[in-house]
Amino acid sequence: MAIITKRESTGFLIKQRAFLKLYLITSIENGRSYGLQLLDDLQKGFEIFGFRPQASEIYRALYELEDEEGILEKKKIPMEGTKRKQIVVYQIKDKEAAKSYKKLVKADLDRCSGLLKKALEDNYG
Amino acid sequence: MAIITKRESTGFLIKQRAFLKLYLITSIENGRSYGLQLLDDLQKGFEIFGFRPQASEIYRALYELEDEEGILEKKKIPMEGTKRKQIVVYQIKDKEAAKSYKKLVKADLDRCSGLLKKALEDNYG
DNA sequence: AGATGAACAGCATGTTCATTT
DNA sequence: AAATGAACATGCTGTTCATCT
C-alpha cells in the first residue's frame, strides 16, 4: 500500500496553468474561439518575451476550466468553410465564477510583481 | 539502452533556483554567512509575500554556485562561541563570474516583470 | 537542538502518439 | 494537414532521513 503525501507549495511564482487559464477566460469573454486559435494568439502575443506555451497546456487548461472550475462550457460547431469538420468552442458558463477566478489570479499577479520588484531592488538597488 | 530526451523550456517565469542564487550571491557579497542563516534571512524577507523557501533549495543553490558556476568557494570555520562546531561559509571566488551571472538574472527578472505587467493590462485593463 | 547534505518522491508541464475530420 | 486529447517522460523542488557537532 502506497503512502500518499500531499505536497505544500512554498509560494514562489504563479504557475503557468493558472496564468493561461486567466488568458483563456478573457479571450473567450471577448468572443468564442477554439484551442489552436487561442494557442496561436498566446504564442504570438508572448513571442517578444520568449514565452511559447504548448498546445497540450492549453487543452489541459481548458479542460480544467470546464470540468473542475465549472467556468466554461463546451460546444461542438462546424468549422467555418467546411461541411463536416467540427471544432470545439467554449463559452462562459458561470460569469460569477469567472469573475472570482480572475480576481484570485489578479491578487497572485500583484503578489508576483511585488516579489520581482523586491528582488530588483534588493540585488541591483 | 535508455533514450535521453532533452527538454526545452517554454520560457515562462524564472525558476526558484536562479532567483535564490541571485540573492545568495548578493548576501555573500555583503559579508559572509552560512546556509541556515541565509535561509532565515530569505524566509523573513519574503514572509509578507507568502514565499517560504526550503533549506534543501538553499543548499542545492549554494552547491551549484560553487561547483557548476565556479562563482563561490567554500570554507569551514569554527562557529562563533564554540570550540569545535564547524560551519560552512562561502565567499566570492570569481567576481567577474558573479557579476555576469547577476546581469543575466537581471535580464530575466526584467523580462518576467514585463510578462506580468502585460498580463495585468491584457486581462484587467 | 542546529547545521549540512544526500536520497527519495510528487507534481507541473514538455513530448510523443492516436484519433478524427 | 488541422484539431483534439490521451499517454508518457523529465526536471524542479518539496519531504524525509542520515550524519556530525
Short mmCIF file of C-alpha atoms (C1' of nucleotides) in Angstrom, two decimals:
data_model
loop_
_atom_site.label_atom_id
_atom_site.label_comp_id
_atom_site.label_asym_id
_atom_site.label_seq_id
_atom_site.Cartn_x
_atom_site.Cartn_y
_atom_site.Cartn_z
CA MET A 1 0.00 0.00 0.00
CA ALA A 2 1.47 3.27 -1.13
CA ILE A 3 1.62 6.23 1.19
CA ILE A 4 0.32 9.38 -0.42
CA THR A 5 1.99 12.52 0.82
CA LYS A 6 0.43 15.80 -0.09
CA ARG A 7 2.93 18.41 -1.04
CA GLU A 8 2.90 22.00 0.14
CA SER A 9 3.60 24.97 -2.08
CA THR A 10 6.36 27.31 -0.99
CA GLY A 11 4.50 30.14 -2.70
CA PHE A 12 7.03 31.23 -5.25
CA LEU A 13 5.67 32.45 -8.59
CA ILE A 14 2.35 31.78 -10.27
CA LYS A 15 2.00 28.54 -12.20
CA GLN A 16 1.81 28.59 -15.96
CA ARG A 17 -1.53 26.76 -15.87
CA ALA A 18 -3.24 29.49 -13.82
CA PHE A 19 -1.67 32.18 -15.97
CA LEU A 20 -3.02 30.60 -19.14
CA LYS A 21 -6.44 29.99 -17.63
CA LEU A 22 -6.72 33.70 -16.95
CA TYR A 23 -5.99 34.49 -20.59
CA LEU A 24 -8.36 31.84 -21.82
CA ILE A 25 -11.24 33.25 -19.80
CA THR A 26 -10.60 36.75 -21.07
CA SER A 27 -10.24 35.62 -24.68
CA ILE A 28 -13.44 33.63 -24.53
CA GLU A 29 -15.24 36.55 -22.92
CA ASN A 30 -14.20 38.55 -25.97
CA GLY A 31 -15.82 36.18 -28.47
CA ARG A 32 -15.64 32.47 -28.82
CA SER A 33 -12.66 30.72 -30.21
CA TYR A 34 -11.11 27.28 -30.09
CA GLY A 35 -7.99 25.61 -28.80
CA LEU A 36 -5.44 26.08 -31.54
CA GLN A 37 -6.63 29.60 -32.27
CA LEU A 38 -6.23 30.56 -28.62
CA LEU A 39 -2.82 28.94 -28.61
CA ASP A 40 -1.77 30.87 -31.67
CA ASP A 41 -2.88 34.18 -30.16
CA LEU A 42 -0.92 33.48 -27.00
CA GLN A 43 2.20 32.34 -28.82
CA LYS A 44 2.18 35.46 -30.94
CA GLY A 45 1.43 37.77 -28.03
CA PHE A 46 4.29 36.41 -25.94
CA GLU A 47 6.82 35.89 -28.66
CA ILE A 48 8.76 39.01 -27.74
CA PHE A 49 9.02 37.73 -24.17
CA GLY A 50 10.45 34.43 -25.29
CA PHE A 51 7.48 32.56 -23.92
CA ARG A 52 5.92 29.94 -26.12
CA PRO A 53 3.17 27.91 -24.46
CA GLN A 54 2.44 24.39 -25.71
CA ALA A 55 -0.76 23.08 -27.22
CA SER A 56 -1.19 20.44 -24.55
CA GLU A 57 -1.11 23.06 -21.81
CA ILE A 58 -3.93 24.96 -23.48
CA TYR A 59 -6.08 21.87 -23.74
CA ARG A 60 -5.38 20.94 -20.15
CA ALA A 61 -6.25 24.45 -19.01
CA LEU A 62 -9.50 24.45 -21.00
CA TYR A 63 -10.38 21.06 -19.57
CA GLU A 64 -9.87 22.27 -16.02
CA LEU A 65 -11.87 25.45 -16.59
CA GLU A 66 -14.74 23.32 -17.77
CA ASP A 67 -14.53 20.27 -15.62
CA GLU A 68 -13.01 21.42 -12.36
CA GLU A 69 -13.91 25.09 -12.06
CA GLY A 70 -17.22 24.93 -13.92
CA ILE A 71 -16.46 28.28 -15.53
CA LEU A 72 -16.65 27.23 -19.18
CA GLU A 73 -18.93 25.04 -21.22
CA LYS A 74 -18.06 23.24 -24.41
CA LYS A 75 -19.88 23.18 -27.72
CA LYS A 76 -19.06 21.49 -31.00
CA ILE A 77 -19.76 23.55 -34.05
CA PRO A 78 -18.99 23.06 -37.73
CA MET A 79 -15.79 24.78 -38.72
CA GLU A 80 -16.19 27.78 -40.97
CA GLY A 81 -15.96 26.97 -44.66
CA THR A 82 -16.38 23.27 -44.13
CA LYS A 83 -19.35 20.95 -44.06
CA ARG A 84 -18.36 18.23 -41.71
CA LYS A 85 -15.24 19.28 -39.83
CA GLN A 86 -16.13 20.13 -36.26
CA ILE A 87 -14.25 22.25 -33.79
CA VAL A 88 -14.67 22.57 -30.05
CA VAL A 89 -15.53 26.05 -28.89
CA TYR A 90 -16.02 27.24 -25.36
CA GLN A 91 -18.24 29.87 -23.83
CA ILE A 92 -18.60 31.24 -20.34
CA LYS A 93 -20.97 29.12 -18.33
CA ASP A 94 -20.70 30.80 -14.95
CA LYS A 95 -19.99 34.52 -15.08
CA GLU A 96 -19.64 34.89 -11.36
CA ALA A 97 -17.20 32.03 -11.12
CA ALA A 98 -15.19 33.56 -13.97
CA LYS A 99 -15.11 36.89 -12.23
CA SER A 100 -14.00 35.45 -8.95
CA TYR A 101 -11.33 33.31 -10.58
CA LYS A 102 -9.93 36.35 -12.32
CA LYS A 103 -9.94 38.22 -9.06
CA LEU A 104 -7.92 35.49 -7.40
CA VAL A 105 -5.37 35.44 -10.19
CA LYS A 106 -5.08 39.21 -10.09
CA ALA A 107 -4.11 39.04 -6.45
CA ASP A 108 -1.45 36.48 -7.30
CA LEU A 109 -0.11 38.50 -10.23
CA ASP A 110 0.17 41.52 -7.98
CA ARG A 111 1.96 39.46 -5.39
CA CYS A 112 4.38 38.13 -8.01
CA SER A 113 5.04 41.61 -9.35
CA GLY A 114 5.90 42.74 -5.86
CA LEU A 115 8.22 39.81 -5.39
CA LEU A 116 10.12 40.58 -8.58
CA LYS A 117 10.24 44.27 -7.77
CA LYS A 118 11.73 43.50 -4.38
CA ALA A 119 14.36 41.27 -5.99
CA LEU A 120 15.35 44.02 -8.39
CA GLU A 121 15.65 46.49 -5.54
CA ASP A 122 17.47 44.16 -3.16
CA ASN A 123 20.02 42.97 -5.69
CA TYR A 124 20.55 45.89 -8.02
CA GLY A 125 19.41 48.81 -5.90
CA MET B 1 19.64 1.46 -23.58
CA ALA B 2 17.63 4.42 -22.45
CA ILE B 3 16.88 7.25 -24.79
CA ILE B 4 17.67 10.60 -23.25
CA THR B 5 15.44 13.38 -24.46
CA LYS B 6 16.45 16.87 -23.59
CA ARG B 7 13.57 19.00 -22.60
CA GLU B 8 13.06 22.53 -23.87
CA SER B 9 11.93 25.39 -21.71
CA THR B 10 8.89 27.27 -22.91
CA GLY B 11 10.31 30.38 -21.28
CA PHE B 12 7.65 31.14 -18.74
CA LEU B 13 8.83 32.61 -15.43
CA ILE B 14 12.21 32.44 -13.74
CA LYS B 15 12.98 29.31 -11.74
CA GLN B 16 13.18 29.47 -7.99
CA ARG B 17 16.74 28.14 -8.07
CA ALA B 18 18.04 31.02 -10.18
CA PHE B 19 16.12 33.52 -8.08
CA LEU B 20 17.68 32.20 -4.89
CA LYS B 21 21.16 32.06 -6.40
CA LEU B 22 20.91 35.74 -7.15
CA TYR B 23 20.09 36.50 -3.51
CA LEU B 24 22.81 34.22 -2.25
CA ILE B 25 25.45 35.98 -4.31
CA THR B 26 24.33 39.38 -3.11
CA SER B 27 24.14 38.29 0.53
CA ILE B 28 27.57 36.77 0.39
CA GLU B 29 28.96 39.88 -1.27
CA ASN B 30 27.64 41.78 1.74
CA GLY B 31 29.54 39.74 4.30
CA ARG B 32 29.90 36.02 4.72
CA SER B 33 27.24 33.89 6.15
CA TYR B 34 26.18 30.27 6.10
CA GLY B 35 23.32 28.17 4.85
CA LEU B 36 20.76 28.31 7.59
CA GLN B 37 21.43 31.98 8.23
CA LEU B 38 20.88 32.81 4.58
CA LEU B 39 17.74 30.71 4.61
CA ASP B 40 16.42 32.52 7.65
CA ASP B 41 17.04 35.94 6.06
CA LEU B 42 15.20 34.90 2.93
CA GLN B 43 12.29 33.37 4.78
CA LYS B 44 11.87 36.51 6.84
CA GLY B 45 12.26 38.84 3.89
CA PHE B 46 9.63 37.06 1.82
CA GLU B 47 7.22 36.24 4.57
CA ILE B 48 4.85 39.05 3.58
CA PHE B 49 4.78 37.67 0.04
CA GLY B 50 3.82 34.23 1.24
CA PHE B 51 7.02 32.77 -0.11
CA ARG B 52 8.95 30.42 2.14
CA PRO B 53 11.94 28.76 0.51
CA GLN B 54 13.17 25.41 1.84
CA ALA B 55 16.54 24.59 3.34
CA SER B 56 17.31 21.99 0.71
CA GLU B 57 16.86 24.52 -2.08
CA ILE B 58 19.38 26.82 -0.44
CA TYR B 59 21.95 24.07 -0.13
CA ARG B 60 21.38 22.98 -3.71
CA ALA B 61 21.74 26.56 -4.91
CA LEU B 62 24.97 27.05 -2.95
CA TYR B 63 26.32 23.79 -4.31
CA GLU B 64 25.65 24.85 -7.89
CA LEU B 65 27.16 28.29 -7.38
CA GLU B 66 30.31 26.61 -6.17
CA ASP B 67 30.54 23.52 -8.27
CA GLU B 68 28.86 24.39 -11.54
CA GLU B 69 29.23 28.14 -11.90
CA GLY B 70 32.51 28.46 -10.06
CA ILE B 71 31.31 31.71 -8.51
CA LEU B 72 31.65 30.78 -4.85
CA GLU B 73 34.19 28.96 -2.77
CA LYS B 74 33.61 27.12 0.44
CA LYS B 75 35.41 27.37 3.74
CA LYS B 76 34.85 25.63 7.05
CA ILE B 77 35.27 27.81 10.08
CA PRO B 78 34.58 27.30 13.77
CA MET B 79 31.18 28.57 14.74
CA GLU B 80 31.14 31.64 16.93
CA GLY B 81 31.08 30.88 20.61
CA THR B 82 32.02 27.25 20.15
CA LYS B 83 35.27 25.38 20.13
CA ARG B 84 34.70 22.54 17.77
CA LYS B 85 31.44 23.09 15.93
CA GLN B 86 32.18 23.97 12.35
CA ILE B 87 30.01 25.78 9.86
CA VAL B 88 30.36 26.09 6.11
CA VAL B 89 30.74 29.65 4.90
CA TYR B 90 31.04 30.82 1.35
CA GLN B 91 32.86 33.69 -0.26
CA ILE B 92 33.02 35.05 -3.77
CA LYS B 93 35.67 33.22 -5.74
CA ASP B 94 35.17 34.80 -9.16
CA LYS B 95 33.94 38.39 -9.08
CA GLU B 96 33.53 38.64 -12.81
CA ALA B 97 31.51 35.46 -12.99
CA ALA B 98 29.32 36.73 -10.16
CA LYS B 99 28.77 39.99 -11.96
CA SER B 100 27.86 38.35 -15.22
CA TYR B 101 25.52 35.88 -13.53
CA LYS B 102 23.72 38.74 -11.84
CA LYS B 103 23.46 40.52 -15.13
CA LEU B 104 21.84 37.51 -16.74
CA VAL B 105 19.34 37.16 -13.93
CA LYS B 106 18.52 40.84 -14.09
CA ALA B 107 17.57 40.46 -17.72
CA ASP B 108 15.32 37.57 -16.82
CA LEU B 109 13.70 39.43 -13.92
CA ASP B 110 13.01 42.36 -16.23
CA ARG B 111 11.51 40.01 -18.78
CA CYS B 112 9.30 38.40 -16.12
CA SER B 113 8.16 41.78 -14.85
CA GLY B 114 7.15 42.70 -18.37
CA LEU B 115 5.29 39.47 -18.77
CA LEU B 116 3.28 40.04 -15.59
CA LYS B 117 2.65 43.65 -16.49
CA LYS B 118 1.30 42.60 -19.85
CA ALA B 119 -0.99 40.07 -18.22
CA LEU B 120 -2.38 42.70 -15.87
CA GLU B 121 -3.02 45.04 -18.77
CA ASP B 122 -4.48 42.44 -21.09
CA ASN B 123 -6.84 40.96 -18.55
CA TYR B 124 -7.78 43.82 -16.27
CA GLY B 125 -7.06 46.83 -18.43
"C1'" DA C 1 18.99 21.07 19.10
"C1'" DG C 2 21.48 23.33 14.97
"C1'" DA C 3 23.82 22.52 10.60
"C1'" DT C 4 24.67 20.16 6.24
"C1'" DG C 5 23.73 17.28 2.61
"C1'" DA C 6 22.01 13.14 0.28
"C1'" DA C 7 18.17 10.33 -1.10
"C1'" DC C 8 13.53 9.86 -2.17
"C1'" DA C 9 9.09 11.36 -4.18
"C1'" DG C 10 5.26 14.27 -6.20
"C1'" DC C 11 3.71 17.40 -9.49
"C1'" DA C 12 3.73 20.71 -13.31
"C1'" DT C 13 4.48 20.52 -17.72
"C1'" DG C 14 7.18 19.23 -22.03
"C1'" DT C 15 6.95 15.44 -25.71
"C1'" DT C 16 5.02 11.99 -28.35
"C1'" DC C 17 1.36 9.40 -30.21
"C1'" DA C 18 -3.55 8.16 -31.60
"C1'" DT C 19 -7.83 9.52 -33.48
"C1'" DT C 20 -10.99 12.22 -36.21
"C1'" DT C 21 -12.35 15.20 -39.90
"C1'" DA D 1 -2.87 18.83 -42.81
"C1'" DA D 2 -5.58 20.89 -38.73
"C1'" DA D 3 -7.64 19.83 -34.38
"C1'" DT D 4 -8.20 17.47 -30.03
"C1'" DG D 5 -6.85 14.82 -26.37
"C1'" DA D 6 -4.56 10.99 -24.00
"C1'" DA D 7 -0.35 8.80 -22.56
"C1'" DC D 8 4.27 9.02 -21.45
"C1'" DA D 9 8.59 11.28 -19.70
"C1'" DT D 10 11.53 14.64 -17.25
"C1'" DG D 11 13.13 18.08 -14.26
"C1'" DC D 12 12.20 21.22 -10.42
"C1'" DT D 13 11.69 21.16 -5.94
"C1'" DG D 14 9.21 19.61 -1.56
"C1'" DT D 15 9.98 15.93 2.06
"C1'" DT D 16 12.41 12.82 4.68
"C1'" DC D 17 16.37 10.82 6.54
"C1'" DA D 18 21.39 10.34 8.00
"C1'" DT D 19 25.41 12.29 9.97
"C1'" DC D 20 28.05 15.37 12.70
"C1'" DT D 21 28.92 18.57 16.47
#
